[in-house]
PDB file of C-alpha atoms (C1' of nucleotides) in Angstrom:
ATOM      1  CA  MET A1276       2.238  17.687 -18.217  1.00 91.00           C
ATOM      2  CA  ASN A1277       3.133  14.378 -19.789  1.00 91.00           C
ATOM      3  CA  ILE A1278       4.105  12.126 -16.907  1.00 92.00           C
ATOM      4  CA  GLN A1279       6.141   9.783 -19.053  1.00 94.00           C
ATOM      5  CA  PHE A1280       8.533  12.498 -20.174  1.00 96.00           C
ATOM      6  CA  LYS A1281       9.741  12.820 -16.622  1.00 94.00           C
ATOM      7  CA  LYS A1282      10.873   9.236 -16.172  1.00 95.00           C
ATOM      8  CA  GLY A1283      14.523   9.342 -15.252  1.00 94.00           C
ATOM      9  CA  VAL A1284      14.732  13.093 -15.686  1.00 97.00           C
ATOM     10  CA  LEU A1285      13.665  13.977 -12.146  1.00 97.00           C
ATOM     11  CA  GLU A1286      16.716  12.117 -10.932  1.00 97.00           C
ATOM     12  CA  LEU A1287      18.860  14.408 -13.066  1.00 97.00           C
ATOM     13  CA  CYS A1288      16.963  17.444 -11.762  1.00 97.00           C
ATOM     14  CA  VAL A1289      17.516  16.523  -8.120  1.00 97.00           C
ATOM     15  CA  LEU A1290      21.214  15.822  -8.646  1.00 97.00           C
ATOM     16  CA  SER A1291      21.632  19.052 -10.622  1.00 97.00           C
ATOM     17  CA  ILE A1292      20.040  21.256  -7.973  1.00 97.00           C
ATOM     18  CA  LEU A1293      22.094  19.587  -5.260  1.00 97.00           C
ATOM     19  CA  SER A1294      25.235  20.175  -7.319  1.00 97.00           C
ATOM     20  CA  HIS A1295      24.656  23.899  -6.703  1.00 96.00           C
ATOM     21  CA  ARG A1296      23.707  23.792  -3.041  1.00 95.00           C
ATOM     22  CA  ASP A1297      22.372  21.548  -0.279  1.00 97.00           C
ATOM     23  CA  CYS A1298      18.576  21.316  -0.104  1.00 97.00           C
ATOM     24  CA  TYR A1299      15.940  19.513   1.927  1.00 97.00           C
ATOM     25  CA  GLY A1300      13.251  17.396   0.270  1.00 95.00           C
ATOM     26  CA  TYR A1301      10.362  19.804   0.466  1.00 96.00           C
ATOM     27  CA  GLU A1302      12.583  22.545  -0.931  1.00 96.00           C
ATOM     28  CA  LEU A1303      13.537  20.372  -3.892  1.00 97.00           C
ATOM     29  CA  VAL A1304       9.865  19.945  -4.759  1.00 96.00           C
ATOM     30  CA  GLN A1305       9.424  23.722  -4.754  1.00 95.00           C
ATOM     31  CA  GLU A1306      12.560  24.320  -6.829  1.00 95.00           C
ATOM     32  CA  ILE A1307      11.642  21.749  -9.457  1.00 96.00           C
ATOM     33  CA  SER A1308       8.038  22.991  -9.498  1.00 95.00           C
ATOM     34  CA  LYS A1309       9.225  26.346 -10.798  1.00 94.00           C
ATOM     35  CA  ASN A1310       9.921  24.695 -14.133  1.00 94.00           C
ATOM     36  CA  ILE A1311       8.151  21.349 -14.334  1.00 94.00           C
ATOM     37  CA  THR A1312       5.257  19.911 -12.363  1.00 94.00           C
ATOM     38  CA  ILE A1313       6.135  17.366  -9.709  1.00 94.00           C
ATOM     39  CA  SER A1314       4.122  15.910  -6.870  1.00 92.00           C
ATOM     40  CA  GLU A1315       5.450  15.585  -3.366  1.00 93.00           C
ATOM     41  CA  GLY A1316       4.806  11.859  -3.288  1.00 91.00           C
ATOM     42  CA  THR A1317       7.427  11.445  -5.974  1.00 95.00           C
ATOM     43  CA  ILE A1318      10.411  13.049  -4.331  1.00 96.00           C
ATOM     44  CA  TYR A1319      10.758  10.998  -1.170  1.00 96.00           C
ATOM     45  CA  PRO A1320      10.952   7.555  -2.761  1.00 96.00           C
ATOM     46  CA  LEU A1321      13.365   9.071  -5.299  1.00 97.00           C
ATOM     47  CA  LEU A1322      15.551  10.536  -2.556  1.00 97.00           C
ATOM     48  CA  ARG A1323      15.604   7.216  -0.753  1.00 95.00           C
ATOM     49  CA  ARG A1324      16.648   5.395  -3.916  1.00 95.00           C
ATOM     50  CA  LEU A1325      19.446   7.846  -4.657  1.00 96.00           C
ATOM     51  CA  MET A1326      20.537   7.701  -1.021  1.00 95.00           C
ATOM     52  CA  ASP A1327      20.745   3.906  -1.204  1.00 94.00           C
ATOM     53  CA  ASP A1328      22.846   4.304  -4.337  1.00 94.00           C
ATOM     54  CA  GLY A1329      25.292   6.494  -2.424  1.00 95.00           C
ATOM     55  CA  MET A1330      24.567   9.729  -4.266  1.00 96.00           C
ATOM     56  CA  PHE A1331      24.447  11.848  -1.127  1.00 96.00           C
ATOM     57  CA  THR A1332      24.663  12.040   2.643  1.00 96.00           C
ATOM     58  CA  THR A1333      22.144  13.787   4.896  1.00 96.00           C
ATOM     59  CA  TYR A1334      22.039  15.939   7.982  1.00 96.00           C
ATOM     60  CA  LEU A1335      19.179  17.367  10.036  1.00 95.00           C
ATOM     61  CA  LYS A1336      18.709  21.042  10.769  1.00 94.00           C
ATOM     62  CA  GLU A1337      16.116  22.632  13.034  1.00 90.00           C
ATOM     63  CA  SER A1338      13.623  25.035  11.527  1.00 89.00           C
ATOM     64  CA  SER A1339      11.535  27.739  13.147  1.00 87.00           C
ATOM     65  CA  GLU A1340       8.810  27.184  10.556  1.00 87.00           C
ATOM     66  CA  GLY A1341       7.999  23.542  11.179  1.00 88.00           C
ATOM     67  CA  PRO A1342       9.640  20.156  11.800  1.00 92.00           C
ATOM     68  CA  PRO A1343      13.397  19.676  11.311  1.00 94.00           C
ATOM     69  CA  ARG A1344      14.615  19.652   7.729  1.00 96.00           C
ATOM     70  CA  LYS A1345      16.660  16.837   6.252  1.00 96.00           C
ATOM     71  CA  TYR A1346      19.326  18.301   4.007  1.00 97.00           C
ATOM     72  CA  TYR A1347      21.005  16.344   1.238  1.00 97.00           C
ATOM     73  CA  THR A1348      24.674  16.811   0.296  1.00 97.00           C
ATOM     74  CA  LEU A1349      26.070  15.294  -2.907  1.00 97.00           C
ATOM     75  CA  THR A1350      28.942  12.821  -2.591  1.00 97.00           C
ATOM     76  CA  ALA A1351      31.746  12.644  -5.162  1.00 97.00           C
ATOM     77  CA  ARG A1352      29.827   9.741  -6.660  1.00 96.00           C
ATOM     78  CA  GLY A1353      26.731  11.929  -6.856  1.00 96.00           C
ATOM     79  CA  ARG A1354      28.600  14.672  -8.706  1.00 96.00           C
ATOM     80  CA  GLN A1355      29.983  12.146 -11.123  1.00 96.00           C
ATOM     81  CA  GLU A1356      26.535  10.729 -11.737  1.00 96.00           C
ATOM     82  CA  GLN A1357      25.077  14.207 -12.240  1.00 97.00           C
ATOM     83  CA  ALA A1358      27.663  15.001 -14.901  1.00 96.00           C
ATOM     84  CA  ALA A1359      27.149  11.688 -16.659  1.00 96.00           C
ATOM     85  CA  LEU A1360      23.369  11.976 -16.616  1.00 96.00           C
ATOM     86  CA  ALA A1361      23.468  15.584 -17.827  1.00 97.00           C
ATOM     87  CA  ALA A1362      25.698  14.596 -20.746  1.00 96.00           C
ATOM     88  CA  GLU A1363      23.406  11.732 -21.645  1.00 96.00           C
ATOM     89  CA  TRP A1364      20.386  13.983 -21.386  1.00 97.00           C
ATOM     90  CA  ARG A1365      21.909  16.439 -23.858  1.00 97.00           C
ATOM     91  CA  ARG A1366      22.723  13.660 -26.323  1.00 96.00           C
ATOM     92  CA  PHE A1367      19.231  12.284 -25.963  1.00 97.00           C
ATOM     93  CA  VAL A1368      17.518  15.615 -26.547  1.00 97.00           C
ATOM     94  CA  THR A1369      19.645  16.220 -29.637  1.00 97.00           C
ATOM     95  CA  GLY A1370      18.662  12.836 -31.047  1.00 96.00           C
ATOM     96  CA  VAL A1371      14.968  13.292 -30.365  1.00 97.00           C
ATOM     97  CA  ASN A1372      14.973  16.792 -31.835  1.00 97.00           C
ATOM     98  CA  LEU A1373      16.490  15.476 -35.052  1.00 96.00           C
ATOM     99  CA  ILE A1374      13.617  13.023 -35.334  1.00 97.00           C
ATOM    100  CA  VAL A1375      10.912  15.507 -34.385  1.00 96.00           C
ATOM    101  CA  GLU A1376      12.208  18.272 -36.656  1.00 91.00           C
ATOM    102  CA  GLY A1377      12.609  15.874 -39.552  1.00 82.00           C
ATOM    103  CA  GLU A1378      16.440  15.981 -39.802  1.00 68.00           C
ATOM    104  CA  HIS A1379      16.477  18.478 -42.670  1.00 58.00           C
ATOM    105  CA  GLY A1380      14.457  21.481 -41.579  1.00 50.00           C
ATOM    106  CA  GLU A1381      10.981  20.320 -42.586  1.00 48.00           C
TER     107      GLU A1381
ATOM    108  CA  MET B1082      21.141   4.716 -23.271  1.00 91.00           C
ATOM    109  CA  ASN B1083      18.974   5.619 -20.319  1.00 92.00           C
ATOM    110  CA  ILE B1084      15.770   3.652 -20.829  1.00 93.00           C
ATOM    111  CA  GLN B1085      13.697   5.957 -18.664  1.00 94.00           C
ATOM    112  CA  PHE B1086      14.390   9.023 -20.768  1.00 96.00           C
ATOM    113  CA  LYS B1087      12.494   7.394 -23.610  1.00 95.00           C
ATOM    114  CA  LYS B1088       9.229   6.946 -21.773  1.00 95.00           C
ATOM    115  CA  GLY B1089       6.570   8.776 -23.731  1.00 94.00           C
ATOM    116  CA  VAL B1090       9.096  10.191 -26.175  1.00 97.00           C
ATOM    117  CA  LEU B1091       9.031   7.241 -28.549  1.00 97.00           C
ATOM    118  CA  GLU B1092       5.370   7.972 -29.144  1.00 97.00           C
ATOM    119  CA  LEU B1093       6.336  11.478 -30.238  1.00 97.00           C
ATOM    120  CA  CYS B1094       9.091  10.059 -32.449  1.00 98.00           C
ATOM    121  CA  VAL B1095       6.753   7.660 -34.240  1.00 97.00           C
ATOM    122  CA  LEU B1096       4.126  10.334 -34.809  1.00 97.00           C
ATOM    123  CA  SER B1097       6.766  12.793 -36.016  1.00 97.00           C
ATOM    124  CA  ILE B1098       8.262  10.439 -38.585  1.00 97.00           C
ATOM    125  CA  LEU B1099       4.815   9.498 -39.856  1.00 97.00           C
ATOM    126  CA  SER B1100       3.950  13.197 -40.182  1.00 97.00           C
ATOM    127  CA  HIS B1101       6.605  13.312 -42.931  1.00 96.00           C
ATOM    128  CA  ARG B1102       5.767  10.084 -44.743  1.00 96.00           C
ATOM    129  CA  ASP B1103       4.071   6.701 -44.371  1.00 97.00           C
ATOM    130  CA  CYS B1104       6.274   3.985 -42.885  1.00 97.00           C
ATOM    131  CA  TYR B1105       6.008   0.334 -41.874  1.00 97.00           C
ATOM    132  CA  GLY B1106       6.927  -0.837 -38.396  1.00 95.00           C
ATOM    133  CA  TYR B1107      10.325  -2.306 -39.097  1.00 96.00           C
ATOM    134  CA  GLU B1108      11.265   0.830 -41.000  1.00 96.00           C
ATOM    135  CA  LEU B1109      10.294   3.006 -38.027  1.00 97.00           C
ATOM    136  CA  VAL B1110      12.687   1.050 -35.832  1.00 96.00           C
ATOM    137  CA  GLN B1111      15.505   1.708 -38.304  1.00 95.00           C
ATOM    138  CA  GLU B1112      14.668   5.391 -38.634  1.00 96.00           C
ATOM    139  CA  ILE B1113      14.507   5.970 -34.902  1.00 96.00           C
ATOM    140  CA  SER B1114      17.675   3.907 -34.385  1.00 95.00           C
ATOM    141  CA  LYS B1115      19.648   6.433 -36.399  1.00 94.00           C
ATOM    142  CA  ASN B1116      19.343   8.820 -33.468  1.00 95.00           C
ATOM    143  CA  ILE B1117      18.312   6.940 -30.352  1.00 95.00           C
ATOM    144  CA  THR B1118      18.417   3.254 -29.492  1.00 94.00           C
ATOM    145  CA  ILE B1119      15.147   1.371 -29.655  1.00 95.00           C
ATOM    146  CA  SER B1120      14.382  -2.337 -29.650  1.00 93.00           C
ATOM    147  CA  GLU B1121      11.978  -3.997 -32.044  1.00 94.00           C
ATOM    148  CA  GLY B1122       9.869  -5.417 -29.241  1.00 93.00           C
ATOM    149  CA  THR B1123       8.966  -1.874 -28.297  1.00 96.00           C
ATOM    150  CA  ILE B1124       7.513  -0.627 -31.539  1.00 97.00           C
ATOM    151  CA  TYR B1125       4.719  -3.099 -32.167  1.00 97.00           C
ATOM    152  CA  PRO B1126       2.880  -2.723 -28.859  1.00 96.00           C
ATOM    153  CA  LEU B1127       3.295   1.037 -29.254  1.00 97.00           C
ATOM    154  CA  LEU B1128       1.859   0.973 -32.779  1.00 97.00           C
ATOM    155  CA  ARG B1129      -1.077  -1.094 -31.584  1.00 96.00           C
ATOM    156  CA  ARG B1130      -1.773   1.344 -28.782  1.00 96.00           C
ATOM    157  CA  LEU B1131      -1.644   4.368 -31.058  1.00 96.00           C
ATOM    158  CA  MET B1132      -3.792   2.543 -33.593  1.00 96.00           C
ATOM    159  CA  ASP B1133      -6.418   1.855 -30.929  1.00 94.00           C
ATOM    160  CA  ASP B1134      -6.291   5.541 -30.069  1.00 95.00           C
ATOM    161  CA  GLY B1135      -7.117   6.428 -33.662  1.00 95.00           C
ATOM    162  CA  MET B1136      -3.776   8.018 -34.519  1.00 97.00           C
ATOM    163  CA  PHE B1137      -3.444   6.275 -37.867  1.00 96.00           C
ATOM    164  CA  THR B1138      -4.855   3.826 -40.386  1.00 96.00           C
ATOM    165  CA  THR B1139      -2.899   1.000 -42.066  1.00 96.00           C
ATOM    166  CA  TYR B1140      -2.536  -0.692 -45.412  1.00 96.00           C
ATOM    167  CA  LEU B1141      -0.511  -3.697 -46.599  1.00 95.00           C
ATOM    168  CA  LYS B1142       1.988  -3.592 -49.432  1.00 94.00           C
ATOM    169  CA  GLU B1143       3.905  -6.521 -50.947  1.00 89.00           C
ATOM    170  CA  SER B1144       7.676  -6.520 -50.770  1.00 88.00           C
ATOM    171  CA  SER B1145      10.237  -8.414 -52.829  1.00 85.00           C
ATOM    172  CA  GLU B1146      12.553  -8.537 -49.845  1.00 84.00           C
ATOM    173  CA  GLY B1147      10.400 -10.438 -47.396  1.00 86.00           C
ATOM    174  CA  PRO B1148       6.869 -10.637 -46.060  1.00 91.00           C
ATOM    175  CA  PRO B1149       4.301  -7.890 -46.823  1.00 93.00           C
ATOM    176  CA  ARG B1150       4.817  -4.579 -45.056  1.00 96.00           C
ATOM    177  CA  LYS B1151       2.174  -2.889 -42.971  1.00 97.00           C
ATOM    178  CA  TYR B1152       2.267   0.838 -43.592  1.00 97.00           C
ATOM    179  CA  TYR B1153       0.894   3.421 -41.182  1.00 98.00           C
ATOM    180  CA  THR B1154      -0.782   6.670 -42.271  1.00 97.00           C
ATOM    181  CA  LEU B1155      -1.484   9.461 -39.794  1.00 97.00           C
ATOM    182  CA  THR B1156      -5.089  10.562 -39.332  1.00 97.00           C
ATOM    183  CA  ALA B1157      -6.043  14.190 -38.688  1.00 97.00           C
ATOM    184  CA  ARG B1158      -6.214  13.220 -35.041  1.00 96.00           C
ATOM    185  CA  GLY B1159      -2.705  11.835 -35.274  1.00 96.00           C
ATOM    186  CA  ARG B1160      -1.370  15.060 -36.754  1.00 96.00           C
ATOM    187  CA  GLN B1161      -3.032  17.049 -34.017  1.00 96.00           C
ATOM    188  CA  GLU B1162      -1.531  14.805 -31.370  1.00 96.00           C
ATOM    189  CA  GLN B1163       1.909  15.038 -32.944  1.00 97.00           C
ATOM    190  CA  ALA B1164       1.801  18.838 -32.848  1.00 96.00           C
ATOM    191  CA  ALA B1165       0.554  18.900 -29.258  1.00 96.00           C
ATOM    192  CA  LEU B1166       3.166  16.407 -28.078  1.00 96.00           C
ATOM    193  CA  ALA B1167       5.971  18.212 -29.900  1.00 96.00           C
ATOM    194  CA  ALA B1168       4.981  21.500 -28.260  1.00 96.00           C
ATOM    195  CA  GLU B1169       4.878  19.873 -24.851  1.00 96.00           C
ATOM    196  CA  TRP B1170       8.223  18.219 -25.475  1.00 97.00           C
ATOM    197  CA  ARG B1171       9.816  21.590 -26.236  1.00 96.00           C
ATOM    198  CA  ARG B1172       8.358  23.169 -23.097  1.00 96.00           C
ATOM    199  CA  PHE B1173       9.524  20.234 -21.057  1.00 97.00           C
ATOM    200  CA  VAL B1174      13.095  20.333 -22.398  1.00 97.00           C
ATOM    201  CA  THR B1175      13.284  24.065 -21.732  1.00 96.00           C
ATOM    202  CA  GLY B1176      12.160  23.558 -18.139  1.00 96.00           C
ATOM    203  CA  VAL B1177      14.599  20.730 -17.486  1.00 97.00           C
ATOM    204  CA  ASN B1178      17.483  22.634 -19.039  1.00 97.00           C
ATOM    205  CA  LEU B1179      16.830  25.567 -16.744  1.00 96.00           C
ATOM    206  CA  ILE B1180      17.139  23.251 -13.768  1.00 96.00           C
ATOM    207  CA  VAL B1181      20.182  21.387 -15.051  1.00 96.00           C
ATOM    208  CA  GLU B1182      22.061  24.520 -16.109  1.00 91.00           C
ATOM    209  CA  GLY B1183      21.269  26.252 -12.822  1.00 83.00           C
ATOM    210  CA  GLU B1184      18.949  28.988 -14.177  1.00 68.00           C
ATOM    211  CA  HIS B1185      21.633  31.661 -14.216  1.00 58.00           C
ATOM    212  CA  GLY B1186      24.512  30.288 -16.211  1.00 50.00           C
ATOM    213  CA  GLU B1187      26.394  28.456 -13.455  1.00 47.00           C
TER     214      GLU B1187
ATOM    215  C1'  DC C1195      -8.093  24.150  20.148  1.00 55.59           C
ATOM    216  C1'  DA C1196      -9.031  24.483  15.191  1.00 55.59           C
ATOM    217  C1'  DG C1197      -6.991  25.615  10.758  1.00 55.59           C
ATOM    218  C1'  DG C1198      -3.240  26.204   7.607  1.00 55.59           C
ATOM    219  C1'  DG C1199       1.325  25.970   6.199  1.00 55.59           C
ATOM    220  C1'  DT C1200       5.667  23.350   6.690  1.00 55.59           C
ATOM    221  C1'  DA C1201       7.956  18.958   6.420  1.00 55.59           C
ATOM    222  C1'  DC C1202       8.597  14.239   6.652  1.00 55.59           C
ATOM    223  C1'  DC C1203       7.130   9.494   4.936  1.00 55.59           C
ATOM    224  C1'  DT C1204       4.642   4.992   2.759  1.00 55.59           C
ATOM    225  C1'  DT C1205       1.631   1.967  -0.062  1.00 55.59           C
ATOM    226  C1'  DT C1206      -0.786   1.011  -4.248  1.00 55.59           C
ATOM    227  C1'  DT C1207      -1.678   1.940  -8.951  1.00 55.59           C
ATOM    228  C1'  DT C1208      -0.441   2.845 -13.716  1.00 55.59           C
ATOM    229  C1'  DA C1209       2.312   3.387 -17.801  1.00 55.59           C
ATOM    230  C1'  DT C1210       5.750   1.935 -20.948  1.00 55.59           C
ATOM    231  C1'  DG C1211      10.205   0.150 -22.692  1.00 55.59           C
ATOM    232  C1'  DC C1212      12.793  -4.180 -23.084  1.00 55.59           C
ATOM    233  C1'  DA C1213      14.221  -9.017 -23.337  1.00 55.59           C
ATOM    234  C1'  DA C1214      13.083 -13.061 -25.051  1.00 55.59           C
ATOM    235  C1'  DG C1215      10.619 -15.626 -27.687  1.00 55.59           C
ATOM    236  C1'  DG C1216       7.758 -17.029 -31.880  1.00 55.59           C
ATOM    237  C1'  DT C1217       6.093 -17.072 -37.094  1.00 55.59           C
ATOM    238  C1'  DA C1218       7.013 -16.529 -41.883  1.00 55.59           C
ATOM    239  C1'  DG C1219       8.815 -14.829 -46.524  1.00 55.59           C
ATOM    240  C1'  DC C1220      12.771 -14.477 -49.571  1.00 55.59           C
ATOM    241  C1'  DA C1221      17.613 -15.091 -51.518  1.00 55.59           C
ATOM    242  C1'  DA C1222      22.227 -17.105 -51.725  1.00 55.59           C
ATOM    243  C1'  DG C1223      25.427 -20.850 -50.859  1.00 55.59           C
ATOM    244  C1'  DT C1224      26.513 -25.738 -50.319  1.00 55.59           C
TER     245       DT C1224
ATOM    246  C1'  DA D 892      16.925 -29.908 -50.564  1.00 55.59           C
ATOM    247  C1'  DC D 893      18.742 -27.693 -46.549  1.00 55.59           C
ATOM    248  C1'  DT D 894      20.826 -24.220 -43.969  1.00 55.59           C
ATOM    249  C1'  DT D 895      21.870 -19.442 -43.033  1.00 55.59           C
ATOM    250  C1'  DG D 896      20.742 -14.713 -42.772  1.00 55.59           C
ATOM    251  C1'  DC D 897      18.059 -10.891 -43.513  1.00 55.59           C
ATOM    252  C1'  DT D 898      13.497  -8.941 -43.710  1.00 55.59           C
ATOM    253  C1'  DA D 899       9.121  -8.303 -41.330  1.00 55.59           C
ATOM    254  C1'  DC D 900       5.461  -9.238 -38.435  1.00 55.59           C
ATOM    255  C1'  DC D 901       3.872 -10.264 -33.551  1.00 55.59           C
ATOM    256  C1'  DT D 902       3.273 -11.580 -28.151  1.00 55.59           C
ATOM    257  C1'  DT D 903       4.206 -12.427 -23.134  1.00 55.59           C
ATOM    258  C1'  DG D 904       6.382 -11.338 -18.809  1.00 55.59           C
ATOM    259  C1'  DC D 905       9.493  -8.309 -16.295  1.00 55.59           C
ATOM    260  C1'  DA D 906      11.489  -3.973 -14.448  1.00 55.59           C
ATOM    261  C1'  DT D 907      11.210   0.749 -13.598  1.00 55.59           C
ATOM    262  C1'  DA D 908       9.585   5.112 -11.918  1.00 55.59           C
ATOM    263  C1'  DA D 909       5.973   8.791 -11.270  1.00 55.59           C
ATOM    264  C1'  DA D 910       1.621   9.790  -9.210  1.00 55.59           C
ATOM    265  C1'  DA D 911      -2.433   9.493  -6.139  1.00 55.59           C
ATOM    266  C1'  DA D 912      -3.812   8.982  -1.832  1.00 55.59           C
ATOM    267  C1'  DG D 913      -2.979   8.571   2.532  1.00 55.59           C
ATOM    268  C1'  DG D 914      -0.557   9.250   7.152  1.00 55.59           C
ATOM    269  C1'  DT D 915       2.410  11.692  10.996  1.00 55.59           C
ATOM    270  C1'  DA D 916       3.970  15.726  13.297  1.00 55.59           C
ATOM    271  C1'  DC D 917       5.768  20.493  13.950  1.00 55.59           C
ATOM    272  C1'  DC D 918       4.772  25.507  14.396  1.00 55.59           C
ATOM    273  C1'  DC D 919       2.002  29.822  14.327  1.00 55.59           C
ATOM    274  C1'  DT D 920      -2.332  32.528  14.291  1.00 55.59           C
ATOM    275  C1'  DG D 921      -7.039  33.466  15.515  1.00 55.59           C
TER     276       DG D 921
END
DNA sequence: CAGGGTACCTTTTTATGCAAGGTAGCAAGT
DNA sequence: ACTTGCTACCTTGCATAAAAAGGTACCCTG
């Protein structure tokens, strides 16, 4: 998969999944991987960045299948950002499709 | 506009426009700008890179409105790449939309 | 106690868009 | 003649974000 396509979009993906329910990092990788390829080394720096930007808070929860999981919960700011990014994504895709399709149906 | 979204996509845009007709660099900026924002300083390094990759050939043509224009013509390789990138773009958008929309209609 | 899956994390590398700058041709106005 | 503004080409240095590669540690099974 084209790596460059993902720039900025993974942020939208993380925020979108968290807008439905709380997840821990490893789980986010698995969720996103269902639709687009992502490597584990990508998610943690991304989560840290979004955390620093105040997009979510975290809490730890024990697991019987391994080490404790760090769950992420969206803040109001995070929800706002998700909505804004999603809207911009839709506008962007529309614009690109017009260019790719040739703006008049080939 | 989110700069990151554009990563890799501008390459697809350039190839797509050139798959319809030959253009010169400055013209490509104007065409792309109709739908998504792009700065002039972006197009020339991109054109050089794609040129080095054998995506197109060039020819000069005089203009009465300024300096001579350098037109770009897609090679067979360029057409192939355009089709491949467009297909990947569509797959990618589908995957992202599934994540953003929540995969079940919210 | 070794292996495999879960789960966290960091550092370095690579790719690409942008800002800012430069050169030059041409036309219109003063 | 000179300035302004548009056309049209180009380059250098910076910022960003994903990946590769690596590390730590938990838990269960054989």
